[in-house]
Coordinates of C-alpha atoms and ligand atoms in Angstrom, one line a residue:
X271 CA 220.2 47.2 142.4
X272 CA 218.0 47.9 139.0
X273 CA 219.4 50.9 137.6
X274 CA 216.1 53.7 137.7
X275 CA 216.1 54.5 134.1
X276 CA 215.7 50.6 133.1
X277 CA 212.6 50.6 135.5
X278 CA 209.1 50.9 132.9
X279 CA 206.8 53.2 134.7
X280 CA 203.1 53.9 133.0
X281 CA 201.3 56.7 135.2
X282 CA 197.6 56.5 135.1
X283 CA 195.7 60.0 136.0
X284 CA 193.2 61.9 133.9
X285 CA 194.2 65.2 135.0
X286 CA 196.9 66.5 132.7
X287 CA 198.1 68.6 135.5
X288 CA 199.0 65.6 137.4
X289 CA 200.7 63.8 134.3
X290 CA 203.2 66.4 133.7
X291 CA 203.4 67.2 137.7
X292 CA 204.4 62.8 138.2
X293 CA 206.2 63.0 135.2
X294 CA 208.4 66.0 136.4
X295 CA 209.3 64.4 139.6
X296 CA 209.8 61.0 138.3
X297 CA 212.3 62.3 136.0
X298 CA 213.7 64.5 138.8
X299 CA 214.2 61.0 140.5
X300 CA 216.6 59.5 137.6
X301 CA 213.3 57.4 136.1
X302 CA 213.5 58.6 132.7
X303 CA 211.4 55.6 131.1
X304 CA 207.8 57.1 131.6
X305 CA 205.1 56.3 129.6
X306 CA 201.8 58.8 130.5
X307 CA 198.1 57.9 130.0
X308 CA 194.7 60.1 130.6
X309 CA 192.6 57.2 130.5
X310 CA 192.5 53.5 131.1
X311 CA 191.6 52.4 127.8
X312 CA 194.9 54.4 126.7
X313 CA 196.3 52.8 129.0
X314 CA 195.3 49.0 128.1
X315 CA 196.8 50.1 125.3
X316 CA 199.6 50.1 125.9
X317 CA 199.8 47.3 128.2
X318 CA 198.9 45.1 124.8
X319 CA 201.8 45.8 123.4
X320 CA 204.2 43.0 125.3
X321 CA 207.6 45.1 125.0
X322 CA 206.3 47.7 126.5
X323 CA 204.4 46.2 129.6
X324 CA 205.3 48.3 132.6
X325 CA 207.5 47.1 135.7
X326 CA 205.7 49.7 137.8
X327 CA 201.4 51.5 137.0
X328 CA 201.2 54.5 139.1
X329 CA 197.1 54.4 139.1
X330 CA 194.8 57.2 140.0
X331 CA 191.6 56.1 141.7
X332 CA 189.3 58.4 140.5
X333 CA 189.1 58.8 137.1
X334 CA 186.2 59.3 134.6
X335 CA 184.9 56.6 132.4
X336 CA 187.3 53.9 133.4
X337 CA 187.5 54.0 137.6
X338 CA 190.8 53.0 139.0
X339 CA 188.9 49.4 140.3
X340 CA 187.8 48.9 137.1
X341 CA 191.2 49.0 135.6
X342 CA 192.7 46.5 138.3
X343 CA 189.7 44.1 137.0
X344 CA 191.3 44.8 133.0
X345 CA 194.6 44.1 134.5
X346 CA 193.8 41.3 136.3
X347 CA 192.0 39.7 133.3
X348 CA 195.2 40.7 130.8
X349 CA 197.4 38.6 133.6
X350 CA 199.5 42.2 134.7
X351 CA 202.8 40.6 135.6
X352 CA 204.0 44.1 137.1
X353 CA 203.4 46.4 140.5
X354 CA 201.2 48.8 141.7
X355 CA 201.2 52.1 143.2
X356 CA 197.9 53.9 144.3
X357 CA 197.2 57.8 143.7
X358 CA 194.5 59.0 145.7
X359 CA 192.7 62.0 147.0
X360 CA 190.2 59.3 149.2
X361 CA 190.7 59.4 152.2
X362 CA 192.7 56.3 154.3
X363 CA 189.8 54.0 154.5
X364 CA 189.0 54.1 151.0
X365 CA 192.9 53.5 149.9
X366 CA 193.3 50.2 152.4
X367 CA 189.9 48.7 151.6
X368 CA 191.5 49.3 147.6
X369 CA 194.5 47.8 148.4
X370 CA 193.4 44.7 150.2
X371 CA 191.1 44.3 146.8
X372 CA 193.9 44.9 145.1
X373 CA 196.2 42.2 146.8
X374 CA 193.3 39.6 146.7
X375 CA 194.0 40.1 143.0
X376 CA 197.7 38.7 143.6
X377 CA 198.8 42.0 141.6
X378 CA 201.6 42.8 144.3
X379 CA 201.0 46.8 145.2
X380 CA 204.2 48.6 146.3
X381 CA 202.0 50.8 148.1
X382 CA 199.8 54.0 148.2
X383 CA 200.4 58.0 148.2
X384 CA 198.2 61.1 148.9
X385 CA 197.5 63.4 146.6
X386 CA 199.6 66.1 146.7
X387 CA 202.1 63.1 145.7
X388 CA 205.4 64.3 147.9
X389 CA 208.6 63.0 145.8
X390 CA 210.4 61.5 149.1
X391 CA 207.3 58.8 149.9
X392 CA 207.1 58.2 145.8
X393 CA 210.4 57.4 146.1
X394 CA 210.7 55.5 148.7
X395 CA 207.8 53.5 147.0
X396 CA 209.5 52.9 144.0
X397 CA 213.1 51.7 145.9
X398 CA 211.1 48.9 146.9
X399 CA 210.4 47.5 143.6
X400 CA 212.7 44.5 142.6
X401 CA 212.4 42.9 139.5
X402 CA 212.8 39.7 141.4
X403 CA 210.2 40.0 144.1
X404 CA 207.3 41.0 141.1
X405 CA 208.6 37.7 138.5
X406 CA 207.7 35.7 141.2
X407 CA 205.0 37.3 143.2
X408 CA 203.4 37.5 139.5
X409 CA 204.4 33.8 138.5
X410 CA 201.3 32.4 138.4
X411 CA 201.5 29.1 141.0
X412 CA 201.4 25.7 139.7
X413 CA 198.2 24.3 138.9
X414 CA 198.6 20.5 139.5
X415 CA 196.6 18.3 136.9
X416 CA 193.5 16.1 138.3
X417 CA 194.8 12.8 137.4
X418 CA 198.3 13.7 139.8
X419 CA 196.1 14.5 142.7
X420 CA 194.3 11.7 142.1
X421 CA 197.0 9.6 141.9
X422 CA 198.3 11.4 145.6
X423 CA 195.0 10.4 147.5
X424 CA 195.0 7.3 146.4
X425 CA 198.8 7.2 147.0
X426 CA 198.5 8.2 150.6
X427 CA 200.4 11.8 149.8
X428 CA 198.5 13.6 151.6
X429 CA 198.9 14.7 155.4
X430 CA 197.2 15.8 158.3
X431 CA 198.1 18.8 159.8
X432 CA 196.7 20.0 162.9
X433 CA 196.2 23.5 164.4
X434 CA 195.1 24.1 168.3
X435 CA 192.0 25.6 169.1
X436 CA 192.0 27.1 172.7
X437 CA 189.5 28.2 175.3
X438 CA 189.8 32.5 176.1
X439 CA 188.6 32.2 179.5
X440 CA 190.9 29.6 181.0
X441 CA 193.9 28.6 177.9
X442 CA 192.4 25.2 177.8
X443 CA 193.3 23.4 174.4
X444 CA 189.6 22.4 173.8
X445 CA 190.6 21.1 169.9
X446 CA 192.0 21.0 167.0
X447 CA 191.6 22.0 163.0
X448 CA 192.3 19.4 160.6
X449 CA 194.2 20.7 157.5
X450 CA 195.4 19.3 154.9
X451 CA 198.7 19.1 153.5
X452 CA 200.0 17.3 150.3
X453 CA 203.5 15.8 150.3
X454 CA 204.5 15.9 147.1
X455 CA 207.0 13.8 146.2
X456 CA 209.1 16.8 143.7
X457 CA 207.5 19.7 144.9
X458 CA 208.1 19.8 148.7
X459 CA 204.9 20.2 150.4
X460 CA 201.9 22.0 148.8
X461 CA 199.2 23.8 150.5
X462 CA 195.5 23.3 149.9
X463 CA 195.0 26.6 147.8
X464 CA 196.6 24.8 145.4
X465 CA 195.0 21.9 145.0
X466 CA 191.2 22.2 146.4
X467 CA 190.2 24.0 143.4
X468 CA 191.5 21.0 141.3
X469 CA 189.5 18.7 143.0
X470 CA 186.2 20.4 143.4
X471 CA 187.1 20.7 139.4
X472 CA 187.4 17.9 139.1
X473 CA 185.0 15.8 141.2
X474 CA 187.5 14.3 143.6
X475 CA 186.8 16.5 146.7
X476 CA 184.3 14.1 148.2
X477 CA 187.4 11.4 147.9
X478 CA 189.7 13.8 149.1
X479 CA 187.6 14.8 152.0
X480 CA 187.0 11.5 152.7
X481 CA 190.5 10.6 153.0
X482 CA 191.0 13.7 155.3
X483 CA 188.1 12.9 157.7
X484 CA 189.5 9.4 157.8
X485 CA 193.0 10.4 159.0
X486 CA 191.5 13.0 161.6
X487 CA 189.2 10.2 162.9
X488 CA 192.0 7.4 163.5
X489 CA 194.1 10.4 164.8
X490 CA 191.2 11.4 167.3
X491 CA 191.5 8.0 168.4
X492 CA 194.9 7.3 169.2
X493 CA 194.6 11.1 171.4
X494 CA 191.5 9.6 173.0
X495 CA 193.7 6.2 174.2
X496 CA 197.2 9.0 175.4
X497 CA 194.3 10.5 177.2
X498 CA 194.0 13.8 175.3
X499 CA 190.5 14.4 174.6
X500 CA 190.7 16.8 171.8
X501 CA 187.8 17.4 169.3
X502 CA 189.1 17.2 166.3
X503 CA 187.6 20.1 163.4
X504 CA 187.4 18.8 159.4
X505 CA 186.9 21.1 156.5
X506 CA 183.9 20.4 154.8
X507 CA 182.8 21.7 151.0
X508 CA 178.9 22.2 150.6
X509 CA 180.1 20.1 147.5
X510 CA 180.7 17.1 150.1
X511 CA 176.8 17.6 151.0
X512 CA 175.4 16.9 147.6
X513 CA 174.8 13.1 148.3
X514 CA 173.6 11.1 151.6
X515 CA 176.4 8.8 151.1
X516 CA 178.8 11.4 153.0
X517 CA 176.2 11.5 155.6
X518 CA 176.9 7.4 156.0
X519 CA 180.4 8.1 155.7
X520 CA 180.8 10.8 158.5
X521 CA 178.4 8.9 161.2
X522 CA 180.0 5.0 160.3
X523 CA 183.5 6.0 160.6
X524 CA 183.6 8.2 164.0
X525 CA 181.3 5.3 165.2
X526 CA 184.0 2.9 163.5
X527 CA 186.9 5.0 165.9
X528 CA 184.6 5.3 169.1
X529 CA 184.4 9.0 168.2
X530 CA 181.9 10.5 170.1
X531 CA 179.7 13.2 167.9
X532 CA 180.2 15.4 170.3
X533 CA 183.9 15.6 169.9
X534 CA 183.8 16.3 165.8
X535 CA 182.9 19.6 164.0
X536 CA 182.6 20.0 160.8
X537 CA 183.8 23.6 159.5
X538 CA 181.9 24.2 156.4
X539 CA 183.0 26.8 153.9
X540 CA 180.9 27.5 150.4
X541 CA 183.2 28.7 147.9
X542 CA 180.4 28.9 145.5
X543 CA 176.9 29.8 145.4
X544 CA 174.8 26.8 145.7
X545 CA 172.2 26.0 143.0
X546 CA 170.3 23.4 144.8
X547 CA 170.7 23.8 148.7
X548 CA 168.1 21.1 149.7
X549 CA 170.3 17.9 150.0
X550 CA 173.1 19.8 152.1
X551 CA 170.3 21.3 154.6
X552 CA 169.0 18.1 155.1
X553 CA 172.4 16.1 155.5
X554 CA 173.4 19.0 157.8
X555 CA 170.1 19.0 159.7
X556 CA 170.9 15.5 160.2
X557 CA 174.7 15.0 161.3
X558 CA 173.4 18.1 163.7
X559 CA 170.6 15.5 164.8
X560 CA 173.0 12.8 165.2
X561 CA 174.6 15.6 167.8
X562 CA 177.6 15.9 165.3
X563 CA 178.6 19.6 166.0
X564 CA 178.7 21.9 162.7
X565 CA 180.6 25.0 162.7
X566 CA 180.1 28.1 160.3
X567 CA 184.0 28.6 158.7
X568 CA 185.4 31.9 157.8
X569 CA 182.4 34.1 158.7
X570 CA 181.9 37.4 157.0
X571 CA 183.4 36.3 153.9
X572 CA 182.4 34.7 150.7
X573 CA 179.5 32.7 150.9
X574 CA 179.9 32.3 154.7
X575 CA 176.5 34.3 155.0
X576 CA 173.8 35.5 157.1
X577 CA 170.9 33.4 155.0
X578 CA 173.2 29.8 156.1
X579 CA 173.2 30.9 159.7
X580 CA 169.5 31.2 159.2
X581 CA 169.0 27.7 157.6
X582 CA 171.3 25.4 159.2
X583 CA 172.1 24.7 163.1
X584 CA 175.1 25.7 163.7
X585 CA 177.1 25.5 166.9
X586 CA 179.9 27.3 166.6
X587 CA 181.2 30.4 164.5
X588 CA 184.6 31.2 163.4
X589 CA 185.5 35.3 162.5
X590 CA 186.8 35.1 159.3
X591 CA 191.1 36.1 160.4
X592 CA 190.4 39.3 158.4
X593 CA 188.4 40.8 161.4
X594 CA 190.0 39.6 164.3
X595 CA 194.2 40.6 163.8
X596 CA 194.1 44.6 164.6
X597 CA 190.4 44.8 165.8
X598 CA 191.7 45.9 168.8
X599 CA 193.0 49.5 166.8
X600 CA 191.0 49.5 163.7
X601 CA 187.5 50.6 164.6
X602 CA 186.2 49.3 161.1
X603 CA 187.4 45.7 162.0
X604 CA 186.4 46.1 165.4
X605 CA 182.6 46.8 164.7
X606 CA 182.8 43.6 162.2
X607 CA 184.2 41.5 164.8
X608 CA 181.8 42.9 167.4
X609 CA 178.8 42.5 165.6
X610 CA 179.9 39.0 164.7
X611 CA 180.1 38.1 168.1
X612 CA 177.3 39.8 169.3
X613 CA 175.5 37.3 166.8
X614 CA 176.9 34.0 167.7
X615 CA 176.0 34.8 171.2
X616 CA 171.9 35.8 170.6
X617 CA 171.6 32.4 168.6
X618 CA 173.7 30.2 171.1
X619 CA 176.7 29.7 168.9
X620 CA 180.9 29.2 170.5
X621 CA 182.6 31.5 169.2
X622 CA 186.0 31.2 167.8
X623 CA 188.4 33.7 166.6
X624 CA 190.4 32.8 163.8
X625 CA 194.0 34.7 162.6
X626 CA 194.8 35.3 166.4
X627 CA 198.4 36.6 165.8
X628 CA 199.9 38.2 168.8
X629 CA 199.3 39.7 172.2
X630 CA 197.0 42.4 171.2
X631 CA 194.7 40.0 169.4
X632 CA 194.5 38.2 172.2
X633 CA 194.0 40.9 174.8
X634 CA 190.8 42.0 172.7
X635 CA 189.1 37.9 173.3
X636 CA 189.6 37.9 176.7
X637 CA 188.1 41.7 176.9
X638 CA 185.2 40.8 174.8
X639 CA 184.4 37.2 176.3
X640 CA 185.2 35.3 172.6
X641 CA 185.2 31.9 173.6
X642 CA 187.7 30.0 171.1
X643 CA 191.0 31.2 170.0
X644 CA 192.7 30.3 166.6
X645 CA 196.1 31.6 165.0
X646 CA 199.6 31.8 165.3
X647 CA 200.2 33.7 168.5
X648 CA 199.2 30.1 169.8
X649 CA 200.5 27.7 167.3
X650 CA 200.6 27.3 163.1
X651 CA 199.5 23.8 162.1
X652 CA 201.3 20.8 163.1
X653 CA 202.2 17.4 162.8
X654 CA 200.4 15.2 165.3
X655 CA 203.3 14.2 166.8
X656 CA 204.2 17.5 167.9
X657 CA 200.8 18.2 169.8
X658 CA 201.9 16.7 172.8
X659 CA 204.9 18.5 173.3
X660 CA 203.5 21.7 172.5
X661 CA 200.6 21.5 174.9
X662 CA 203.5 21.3 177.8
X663 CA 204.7 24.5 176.4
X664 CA 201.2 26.1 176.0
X665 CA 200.7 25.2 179.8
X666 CA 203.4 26.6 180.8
X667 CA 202.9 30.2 179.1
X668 CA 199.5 29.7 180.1
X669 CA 200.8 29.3 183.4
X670 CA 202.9 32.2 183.7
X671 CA 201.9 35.2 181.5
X672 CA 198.8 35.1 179.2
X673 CA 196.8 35.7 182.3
X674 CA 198.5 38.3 183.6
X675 CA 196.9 41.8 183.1
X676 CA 197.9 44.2 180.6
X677 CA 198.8 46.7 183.4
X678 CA 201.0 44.3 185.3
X679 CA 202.5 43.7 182.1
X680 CA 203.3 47.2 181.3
Ligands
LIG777 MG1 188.4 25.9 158.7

């Protein structure tokens, strides 16, 4: 328990009114260790000084001059090792679509308040802080040097994981998602976040995909010969589809395995905007030709765009997870997972929903006709081992109650 006078509180507003009024009610709490600012230079300020960095910004979202965005962006850029809390008169949709920005930031927010601020919900806001909880939410994560992760392909430390993809309309397991795991030998395992930035720094993601696809081939394989079928996904970087030789790569080892084409899709993700997009069209155009099946990853974010699904033939699109959990109760994801849909199906794409997380989520496929389903509520990534056994369970629930209706349920 942090005692509430030790906490560092800066509050951000540039109505004076609403200074004193924060100020009076913080104090009235027991946090006696305010600091006030009209302004976010004034407030950047402050921040530069390194004794004084806050624990705890209580930021106003509309604000002359400096905007309350804008600020995040300073704070990101000054590494902020502190919390959040939003002030706003904007109404709800405006506060969550600022706080998700605000989280993709990795500034941990303790939450958001209405203006008029009511002292029990500030309160109850500020309880929540721990000093623990912000050190290592604002910790930045190990970045691993190029020369380690080198060192791991070549090494064999990384892993396949494997993550079921499943057909809406009858609970078929149609697939699976290859991703990537790296054992490391100190650190436990480490999640690609972590380390494909490195190697698209770096110049080793065509090795490292490479080593992927090559695992995910010979895995495919020894399903094929226990009789399961699956087609197995791989991750693909636009980076991958610079040079023909991947092209060689892709077609010579499935044929290598006795992969069918047919039974490997290639989720491709651009991280960043492409300078020169002739060589990936064409090597795309061609695994598509060679009937390889090419799947647009993460749609609706990032680079995943409109202008690709005009210039490459895709077969199937994945809903970024951000629409699809809660569509079924937030009309603003809902019309973003409808309309993504409604796209896949005028240009002949499968559909699969990623970020599937419980019963609700999956309620809204089978209402809507999505074909693929992706996420927890079915299964997290897995060893390959553990495939098997969990298609007996899936069966089984597949069996018994995800067909039930929701009225028979209730
Ligand atoms: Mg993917």
């Amino acid at each position: 328990m942090v005692e509430r006078s030790a906490v560092k509180i800066l509050v951000l507003d540039d109505e004076s009114f609403m200074l004193k009024l924060l100020n009076r009610i913080l104090s009235n709490l027991g946090y006696s260790s305010v600091i006030l600012c009209d302004s976010g230079r004034a407030a950047l300020e402050k921040i530069a000084d390194v004794d004084a960095v806050p624990n705890v910004i209580l930021l106003d979202l509309n604000m002359p001059e400096m905007d309350g965005i804008e600020f995040v962006r300073h704070l990101v850029d000054r590494h902020y090792p502190g919390s959040l809390i939003l002030v706003s008169g904007e109404d709800e949709r405006i506060l969550q679509t600022t706080v998700k920005l605000v989280r993709a930031h990795k500034i941990p927010i303790l939450g958001y308040l209405h203006k008029p601020v009511k002292p029990d919900a500030l309160s109850e806001l500020l309880e929540s802080w721990a000093p623990s909880a912000a050190g290592a939410a604002g910790m930045a994560k190990k970045v691993y040097a190029a020369d380690e992760l080198r060192a791991a392909i070549e090494g064999g430390q990384l892993v396949n994981y494997y993550q079921p993809k499943v057909a809406v309309a009858t609970g078929e397991v149609v697939g699976v998602e290859t991703l990537a795991r790296w054992r490391h030998p100190a650190d436990g395992i480490v999640f690609p976040d972590q380390f494909i930035g490195v190697a698209e720094a770096a110049g080793l993601i065509d090795d490292l995909t490479k080593a992927v696809f090559a695992g995910a081939m010979a895995q495919a394989k020894a399903w094929q010969e226990m009789q399961l079928p699956l087609r197995v996904a791989v991750n693909v970087s636009m980076d991958n589809l610079a040079s023909l030789d991947f092209l060689n790569f892709v077609a010579e080892l499935a044929a290598k395995e006795g992969i069918a084409p047919q039974n490997v899709v290639l989720e491709v993700t651009e991280t960043k905007l492409m300078q020169d997009t002739r060589a990936p069209l064409e090597i795309l155009t061609r695994l598509r030709l060679k009937r390889f099946r090419l799947s647009i990853d993460d749609f609706g974010t990032g680079h995943s765009s409109l202008a690709q699904l005009r210039d490459i033939p895709f077969d199937e699109l994945k809903i970024d997870q951000g629409f699809v959990h809660r569509a079924g109760t937030d009309e603003t994801l809902r019309a973003i997972y409808d309309a993504s849909l409604s796209l896949a199906r005028q240009l002949n794409m499968e559909v699969v929903a990623e970020g599937v997380q419980d019963r609700e989520d999956w309620d809204l496929l089978r209402r809507t006709g999505c074909d693929l389903a992706q996420g927890a509520f079915l299964s997290g990534p897995m060893l390959p081992e553990d495939v098997p056994g969990w298609m007996k369970l899936w069966r089984e629930r597949v069996r018994t109650e995800l067909f039930l209706t929701e009225d028979v349920r209730k």
